[in-house]
PDB file of C-alpha atoms in Angstrom:
ATOM      1  CA  MET P1477     -14.171  -4.731  -7.235  1.00 72.00           C
ATOM      2  CA  ALA P1478     -16.183  -4.032  -4.236  1.00 77.00           C
ATOM      3  CA  THR P1479     -17.750  -0.475  -3.665  1.00 86.00           C
ATOM      4  CA  VAL P1480     -19.214   0.708  -0.386  1.00 94.00           C
ATOM      5  CA  SER P1481     -21.424   3.642   1.032  1.00 97.00           C
ATOM      6  CA  LEU P1482     -19.638   6.594   2.527  1.00 97.00           C
ATOM      7  CA  PRO P1483     -20.719   5.806   6.195  1.00 97.00           C
ATOM      8  CA  GLU P1484     -19.197   2.262   5.708  1.00 98.00           C
ATOM      9  CA  ALA P1485     -16.072   3.274   4.095  1.00 98.00           C
ATOM     10  CA  ARG P1486     -15.646   5.860   7.201  1.00 98.00           C
ATOM     11  CA  ARG P1487     -16.068   2.966   9.724  1.00 98.00           C
ATOM     12  CA  THR P1488     -13.600   0.572   7.800  1.00 98.00           C
ATOM     13  CA  ILE P1489     -10.979   3.102   7.242  1.00 98.00           C
ATOM     14  CA  VAL P1490     -11.052   4.324  10.871  1.00 97.00           C
ATOM     15  CA  ALA P1491     -10.646   0.617  11.963  1.00 98.00           C
ATOM     16  CA  VAL P1492      -7.803  -0.150   9.458  1.00 98.00           C
ATOM     17  CA  GLY P1493      -5.942   3.014  10.739  1.00 97.00           C
ATOM     18  CA  ARG P1494      -6.054   1.774  14.156  1.00 97.00           C
ATOM     19  CA  TRP P1495      -5.022  -1.749  12.920  1.00 97.00           C
ATOM     20  CA  LEU P1496      -1.838  -0.378  11.016  1.00 97.00           C
ATOM     21  CA  ASP P1497      -0.995   1.804  13.897  1.00 96.00           C
ATOM     22  CA  SER P1498      -0.932  -0.987  16.407  1.00 96.00           C
ATOM     23  CA  LYS P1499       1.541  -2.746  13.842  1.00 96.00           C
ATOM     24  CA  GLY P1500       3.979  -0.047  13.703  1.00 95.00           C
ATOM     25  CA  TRP P1501       3.194   0.756  10.249  1.00 96.00           C
ATOM     26  CA  ALA P1502       1.612   4.271  10.626  1.00 94.00           C
ATOM     27  CA  PRO P1503       3.689   6.530  12.554  1.00 93.00           C
ATOM     28  CA  ALA P1504       3.105   9.855  13.387  1.00 92.00           C
ATOM     29  CA  THR P1505       0.632  11.283  10.644  1.00 89.00           C
ATOM     30  CA  ALA P1506       2.279   8.749   7.961  1.00 90.00           C
ATOM     31  CA  GLY P1507      -0.110   6.866   5.610  1.00 92.00           C
ATOM     32  CA  ASN P1508      -3.362   7.404   3.836  1.00 95.00           C
ATOM     33  CA  TYR P1509      -5.888   5.059   3.075  1.00 98.00           C
ATOM     34  CA  SER P1510      -8.920   4.893   0.522  1.00 98.00           C
ATOM     35  CA  MET P1511     -11.860   3.030  -0.642  1.00 98.00           C
ATOM     36  CA  ARG P1512     -14.020   3.191  -3.794  1.00 98.00           C
ATOM     37  CA  LEU P1513     -17.534   4.386  -3.272  1.00 98.00           C
ATOM     38  CA  ASP P1514     -20.784   3.263  -4.641  1.00 96.00           C
ATOM     39  CA  ASP P1515     -21.595   6.704  -6.014  1.00 96.00           C
ATOM     40  CA  GLY P1516     -18.203   6.537  -8.174  1.00 95.00           C
ATOM     41  CA  SER P1517     -16.247   8.888  -5.915  1.00 97.00           C
ATOM     42  CA  VAL P1518     -13.518   7.632  -3.315  1.00 98.00           C
ATOM     43  CA  ALA P1519     -13.130   7.947   0.403  1.00 98.00           C
ATOM     44  CA  ILE P1520      -9.966   8.864   1.636  1.00 98.00           C
ATOM     45  CA  THR P1521      -8.035   9.952   4.750  1.00 97.00           C
ATOM     46  CA  VAL P1522      -7.862  13.747   5.357  1.00 96.00           C
ATOM     47  CA  SER P1523      -4.174  15.302   5.394  1.00 92.00           C
ATOM     48  CA  GLY P1524      -2.239  15.480   8.527  1.00 91.00           C
ATOM     49  CA  ARG P1525      -4.102  13.074  10.800  1.00 92.00           C
ATOM     50  CA  HIS P1526      -2.686  10.485  12.884  1.00 94.00           C
ATOM     51  CA  LYS P1527      -3.966   7.179  11.598  1.00 94.00           C
ATOM     52  CA  GLY P1528      -4.086   5.568  14.859  1.00 93.00           C
ATOM     53  CA  ARG P1529      -6.637   8.083  16.092  1.00 95.00           C
ATOM     54  CA  LEU P1530      -8.890   8.816  13.188  1.00 95.00           C
ATOM     55  CA  GLY P1531     -12.292   9.883  13.712  1.00 96.00           C
ATOM     56  CA  GLU P1532     -14.947   9.377  10.947  1.00 96.00           C
ATOM     57  CA  GLU P1533     -14.912  12.929  10.279  1.00 96.00           C
ATOM     58  CA  ASP P1534     -11.355  12.347   9.225  1.00 96.00           C
ATOM     59  CA  VAL P1535     -12.349  10.577   6.101  1.00 97.00           C
ATOM     60  CA  MET P1536     -13.155  12.922   3.111  1.00 97.00           C
ATOM     61  CA  ARG P1537     -14.625  12.141  -0.338  1.00 98.00           C
ATOM     62  CA  VAL P1538     -12.689  12.965  -3.564  1.00 98.00           C
ATOM     63  CA  ASP P1539     -13.588  12.651  -7.285  1.00 97.00           C
ATOM     64  CA  MET P1540     -11.489  10.291  -9.727  1.00 95.00           C
ATOM     65  CA  THR P1541      -9.111  13.290 -10.488  1.00 95.00           C
ATOM     66  CA  GLY P1542      -8.496  13.722  -6.650  1.00 96.00           C
ATOM     67  CA  ALA P1543     -10.374  16.885  -6.069  1.00 96.00           C
ATOM     68  CA  SER P1544     -12.055  17.520  -2.725  1.00 96.00           C
ATOM     69  CA  LEU P1545     -15.924  16.946  -2.992  1.00 97.00           C
ATOM     70  CA  ASP P1546     -16.312  18.371   0.720  1.00 94.00           C
ATOM     71  CA  GLY P1547     -13.955  21.322   1.099  1.00 93.00           C
ATOM     72  CA  LYS P1548     -11.562  19.034   3.227  1.00 95.00           C
ATOM     73  CA  LYS P1549      -7.814  18.781   2.310  1.00 92.00           C
ATOM     74  CA  PRO P1550      -6.788  15.256   0.853  1.00 92.00           C
ATOM     75  CA  SER P1551      -3.283  14.162   1.293  1.00 88.00           C
ATOM     76  CA  ALA P1552      -0.731  15.043  -1.857  1.00 86.00           C
ATOM     77  CA  GLU P1553      -0.413  11.330  -2.370  1.00 94.00           C
ATOM     78  CA  THR P1554      -4.028  11.169  -3.060  1.00 97.00           C
ATOM     79  CA  ALA P1555      -2.914  11.351  -6.925  1.00 96.00           C
ATOM     80  CA  LEU P1556      -1.320   7.956  -6.463  1.00 97.00           C
ATOM     81  CA  HIS P1557      -4.342   6.267  -5.045  1.00 97.00           C
ATOM     82  CA  MET P1558      -6.229   7.755  -8.229  1.00 97.00           C
ATOM     83  CA  ALA P1559      -3.488   6.109 -10.391  1.00 96.00           C
ATOM     84  CA  ILE P1560      -4.274   2.794  -8.810  1.00 97.00           C
ATOM     85  CA  TYR P1561      -7.945   3.224  -9.356  1.00 97.00           C
ATOM     86  CA  ARG P1562      -7.439   4.341 -13.026  1.00 95.00           C
ATOM     87  CA  ASP P1563      -5.193   1.410 -13.828  1.00 95.00           C
ATOM     88  CA  PHE P1564      -6.906  -1.038 -11.964  1.00 94.00           C
ATOM     89  CA  PRO P1565     -10.530  -1.028 -12.430  1.00 94.00           C
ATOM     90  CA  GLU P1566     -11.145  -4.278 -10.002  1.00 95.00           C
ATOM     91  CA  ALA P1567      -9.186  -2.332  -7.139  1.00 97.00           C
ATOM     92  CA  GLY P1568     -11.711  -1.174  -4.474  1.00 97.00           C
ATOM     93  CA  ALA P1569      -9.424  -0.093  -1.598  1.00 98.00           C
ATOM     94  CA  VAL P1570      -5.771   1.206  -1.412  1.00 98.00           C
ATOM     95  CA  LEU P1571      -3.389   1.281   1.665  1.00 98.00           C
ATOM     96  CA  HIS P1572      -0.203   3.063   2.141  1.00 97.00           C
ATOM     97  CA  SER P1573       1.998   1.623   5.182  1.00 96.00           C
ATOM     98  CA  HIS P1574       5.287   3.050   6.595  1.00 94.00           C
ATOM     99  CA  SER P1575       7.034   0.103   8.099  1.00 95.00           C
ATOM    100  CA  PRO P1576      10.859   0.629   9.194  1.00 95.00           C
ATOM    101  CA  GLN P1577      11.452  -2.635   7.504  1.00 95.00           C
ATOM    102  CA  ALA P1578       9.989  -1.623   4.143  1.00 95.00           C
ATOM    103  CA  VAL P1579      11.823   1.768   4.295  1.00 96.00           C
ATOM    104  CA  GLY P1580      14.954   0.097   5.313  1.00 95.00           C
ATOM    105  CA  LEU P1581      15.067  -2.243   2.563  1.00 95.00           C
ATOM    106  CA  SER P1582      14.539   0.103  -0.064  1.00 95.00           C
ATOM    107  CA  ARG P1583      17.227   2.388   1.313  1.00 96.00           C
ATOM    108  CA  ALA P1584      19.766  -0.367   1.937  1.00 94.00           C
ATOM    109  CA  PHE P1585      19.797  -1.232  -1.628  1.00 94.00           C
ATOM    110  CA  PRO P1586      19.704   2.161  -3.438  1.00 94.00           C
ATOM    111  CA  GLU P1587      20.165   1.071  -7.012  1.00 93.00           C
ATOM    112  CA  ALA P1588      17.545  -1.815  -6.691  1.00 94.00           C
ATOM    113  CA  ILE P1589      14.468  -1.238  -8.981  1.00 94.00           C
ATOM    114  CA  GLY P1590      12.798  -4.206  -7.732  1.00 94.00           C
ATOM    115  CA  TRP P1591      13.153  -6.823  -5.028  1.00 94.00           C
ATOM    116  CA  THR P1592      12.544 -10.443  -5.910  1.00 94.00           C
ATOM    117  CA  LEU P1593      10.384 -12.812  -3.794  1.00 95.00           C
ATOM    118  CA  ALA P1594      10.908 -16.618  -4.495  1.00 95.00           C
ATOM    119  CA  GLN P1595       9.725 -19.757  -2.968  1.00 96.00           C
ATOM    120  CA  HIS P1596       7.761 -18.146  -0.083  1.00 97.00           C
ATOM    121  CA  GLU P1597       4.612 -19.894   1.144  1.00 96.00           C
ATOM    122  CA  MET P1598       3.423 -16.341   1.823  1.00 97.00           C
ATOM    123  CA  LEU P1599       3.324 -15.679  -1.777  1.00 97.00           C
ATOM    124  CA  LYS P1600      -0.154 -17.523  -1.970  1.00 96.00           C
ATOM    125  CA  VAL P1601      -1.757 -14.698  -0.131  1.00 96.00           C
ATOM    126  CA  TYR P1602      -1.761 -12.670  -3.385  1.00 96.00           C
ATOM    127  CA  PRO P1603      -4.783 -12.828  -5.534  1.00 94.00           C
ATOM    128  CA  GLY P1604      -4.513 -15.409  -8.449  1.00 92.00           C
ATOM    129  CA  ILE P1605      -1.172 -17.331  -6.928  1.00 95.00           C
ATOM    130  CA  ALA P1606      -1.776 -20.822  -5.645  1.00 95.00           C
ATOM    131  CA  THR P1607       1.689 -22.057  -5.080  1.00 96.00           C
ATOM    132  CA  HIS P1608       4.975 -21.303  -3.300  1.00 96.00           C
ATOM    133  CA  ASP P1609       6.946 -22.549  -6.461  1.00 95.00           C
ATOM    134  CA  LEU P1610       7.336 -19.129  -8.249  1.00 94.00           C
ATOM    135  CA  SER P1611       8.883 -15.629  -8.256  1.00 93.00           C
ATOM    136  CA  ARG P1612       7.407 -12.501  -8.205  1.00 94.00           C
ATOM    137  CA  THR P1613       9.359  -8.908  -8.017  1.00 93.00           C
ATOM    138  CA  LEU P1614       8.147  -5.961  -5.797  1.00 95.00           C
ATOM    139  CA  PRO P1615       8.834  -2.893  -7.895  1.00 95.00           C
ATOM    140  CA  ILE P1616      10.763  -0.061  -6.303  1.00 96.00           C
ATOM    141  CA  VAL P1617      10.495   3.467  -7.366  1.00 96.00           C
ATOM    142  CA  ASP P1618      12.602   6.579  -6.107  1.00 97.00           C
ATOM    143  CA  ASN P1619      10.788   9.047  -4.111  1.00 97.00           C
ATOM    144  CA  SER P1620       9.565  12.370  -5.451  1.00 96.00           C
ATOM    145  CA  GLN P1621       7.441  15.188  -4.196  1.00 94.00           C
ATOM    146  CA  ASP P1622       5.861  15.271  -7.687  1.00 95.00           C
ATOM    147  CA  MET P1623       3.419  12.396  -7.636  1.00 95.00           C
ATOM    148  CA  ALA P1624       3.185  12.587 -11.392  1.00 94.00           C
ATOM    149  CA  VAL P1625       6.871  11.376 -11.422  1.00 96.00           C
ATOM    150  CA  ILE P1626       6.272   8.637  -9.268  1.00 96.00           C
ATOM    151  CA  ASP P1627       3.285   7.484 -11.204  1.00 95.00           C
ATOM    152  CA  ALA P1628       5.033   7.578 -14.496  1.00 95.00           C
ATOM    153  CA  ALA P1629       7.800   5.754 -13.425  1.00 94.00           C
ATOM    154  CA  MET P1630       5.647   2.914 -11.751  1.00 93.00           C
ATOM    155  CA  ALA P1631       2.604   2.405 -13.740  1.00 91.00           C
ATOM    156  CA  PRO P1632       4.218   0.617 -16.875  1.00 91.00           C
ATOM    157  CA  ARG P1633       5.784  -1.933 -14.450  1.00 90.00           C
ATOM    158  CA  LEU P1634       2.653  -2.539 -12.506  1.00 90.00           C
ATOM    159  CA  LEU P1635       0.730  -3.438 -15.749  1.00 85.00           C
ATOM    160  CA  ASP P1636       3.046  -6.385 -16.235  1.00 84.00           C
ATOM    161  CA  ALA P1637       1.097  -9.596 -16.203  1.00 77.00           C
ATOM    162  CA  ASP P1638       3.079 -10.950 -13.168  1.00 82.00           C
ATOM    163  CA  ALA P1639       3.204  -7.839 -11.129  1.00 85.00           C
ATOM    164  CA  LEU P1640       2.160  -7.830  -7.526  1.00 93.00           C
ATOM    165  CA  PRO P1641      -0.733  -5.533  -6.426  1.00 96.00           C
ATOM    166  CA  ALA P1642       2.065  -3.540  -4.517  1.00 97.00           C
ATOM    167  CA  TYR P1643       5.033  -1.593  -4.748  1.00 97.00           C
ATOM    168  CA  LEU P1644       7.652   0.382  -2.547  1.00 97.00           C
ATOM    169  CA  ILE P1645       8.620   4.037  -2.771  1.00 97.00           C
ATOM    170  CA  ARG P1646      12.184   4.254  -1.891  1.00 97.00           C
ATOM    171  CA  GLY P1647      12.719   5.821   1.645  1.00 96.00           C
ATOM    172  CA  HIS P1648       9.071   6.140   1.753  1.00 96.00           C
ATOM    173  CA  GLY P1649       6.787   3.129   2.340  1.00 96.00           C
ATOM    174  CA  LEU P1650       4.595   0.660   0.728  1.00 97.00           C
ATOM    175  CA  TYR P1651       1.482   0.848  -1.424  1.00 98.00           C
ATOM    176  CA  GLY P1652      -0.758  -2.126  -1.755  1.00 98.00           C
ATOM    177  CA  TRP P1653      -4.350  -2.516  -3.003  1.00 98.00           C
ATOM    178  CA  GLY P1654      -7.014  -5.182  -3.383  1.00 97.00           C
ATOM    179  CA  ALA P1655     -10.721  -5.685  -4.714  1.00 97.00           C
ATOM    180  CA  ASP P1656     -11.973  -4.859  -1.165  1.00 97.00           C
ATOM    181  CA  MET P1657     -10.170  -3.559   2.216  1.00 98.00           C
ATOM    182  CA  ALA P1658     -10.049  -7.070   3.590  1.00 97.00           C
ATOM    183  CA  GLU P1659      -7.943  -8.184   0.356  1.00 98.00           C
ATOM    184  CA  ALA P1660      -5.937  -4.812   0.683  1.00 98.00           C
ATOM    185  CA  GLU P1661      -5.192  -5.673   4.460  1.00 98.00           C
ATOM    186  CA  ARG P1662      -3.764  -9.078   3.366  1.00 98.00           C
ATOM    187  CA  VAL P1663      -1.655  -7.813   0.699  1.00 98.00           C
ATOM    188  CA  ILE P1664      -0.299  -5.022   2.978  1.00 98.00           C
ATOM    189  CA  GLU P1665       0.340  -7.500   5.876  1.00 98.00           C
ATOM    190  CA  ALA P1666       1.715 -10.211   3.541  1.00 97.00           C
ATOM    191  CA  THR P1667       4.281  -7.884   1.732  1.00 98.00           C
ATOM    192  CA  GLU P1668       5.188  -6.390   5.007  1.00 97.00           C
ATOM    193  CA  TRP P1669       5.946  -9.994   6.471  1.00 97.00           C
ATOM    194  CA  LEU P1670       7.854 -10.982   3.235  1.00 97.00           C
ATOM    195  CA  ILE P1671      10.042  -7.850   3.627  1.00 97.00           C
ATOM    196  CA  ALA P1672      10.923  -8.620   7.315  1.00 96.00           C
ATOM    197  CA  ALA P1673      11.644 -12.288   6.349  1.00 96.00           C
ATOM    198  CA  GLU P1674      13.978 -11.306   3.349  1.00 95.00           C
ATOM    199  CA  LEU P1675      15.878  -8.994   5.795  1.00 94.00           C
ATOM    200  CA  ALA P1676      16.026 -11.563   8.355  1.00 94.00           C
ATOM    201  CA  GLU P1677      17.262 -14.029   5.826  1.00 93.00           C
ATOM    202  CA  ILE P1678      20.182 -11.263   4.863  1.00 92.00           C
ATOM    203  CA  GLY P1679      21.140 -10.894   8.531  1.00 89.00           C
ATOM    204  CA  PHE P1680      21.638 -14.384   9.156  1.00 89.00           C
ATOM    205  CA  ARG P1681      23.672 -15.029   5.917  1.00 83.00           C
ATOM    206  CA  ASN P1682      25.723 -12.151   7.155  1.00 86.00           C
ATOM    207  CA  GLY P1683      26.225 -13.734  10.542  1.00 81.00           C
ATOM    208  CA  SER P1684      23.861 -11.608  12.570  1.00 61.00           C
ATOM    209  CA  LYS P1685      20.681 -12.549  14.561  1.00 55.00           C
ATOM    210  CA  ALA P1686      19.399  -9.004  14.430  1.00 49.00           C
TER     211      ALA P1686
END
């Protein structure tokens, strides 16, 4: 786990917001990003800001319950970030992206509770994986406006020894995390790429090149 100062977290989160927006994974005001701070609190994006146009003032502090420490308003999904920090003490950064591919995959298979990723070289991006010759399941949980419902559905599955540091909320988007922001970025980018590759394979199998 890596911790950083608030000024460093603000600069890093502003930069990652621009990067995710450039990928098309942060439409409108969607998404939220956080980092664990060296004083035991968490820096997280303020609610309702466009992530491609963040300023450092759009990154606030919350305690480990998700309560604001500076009077600014955090996203309702702050609770999901806190759940990851609670369950994974090694997590230093959490990212939430909203690609059309990730949302589309979760909606196209409404009964799926996970998506198996097998024999992909890209799997080696994830921490602790050194070969393509295996499979891992990306969990999918139904969306809810009650973050406790999402947490209760997802937490037991993420604690499995073979769980990826990522999951999908159906019709909503992707969560991924890492020991630091660089690792969280790799997890998000690898997972988004794998989802796009899986959708391309489905398209080719069905006779479409789209």
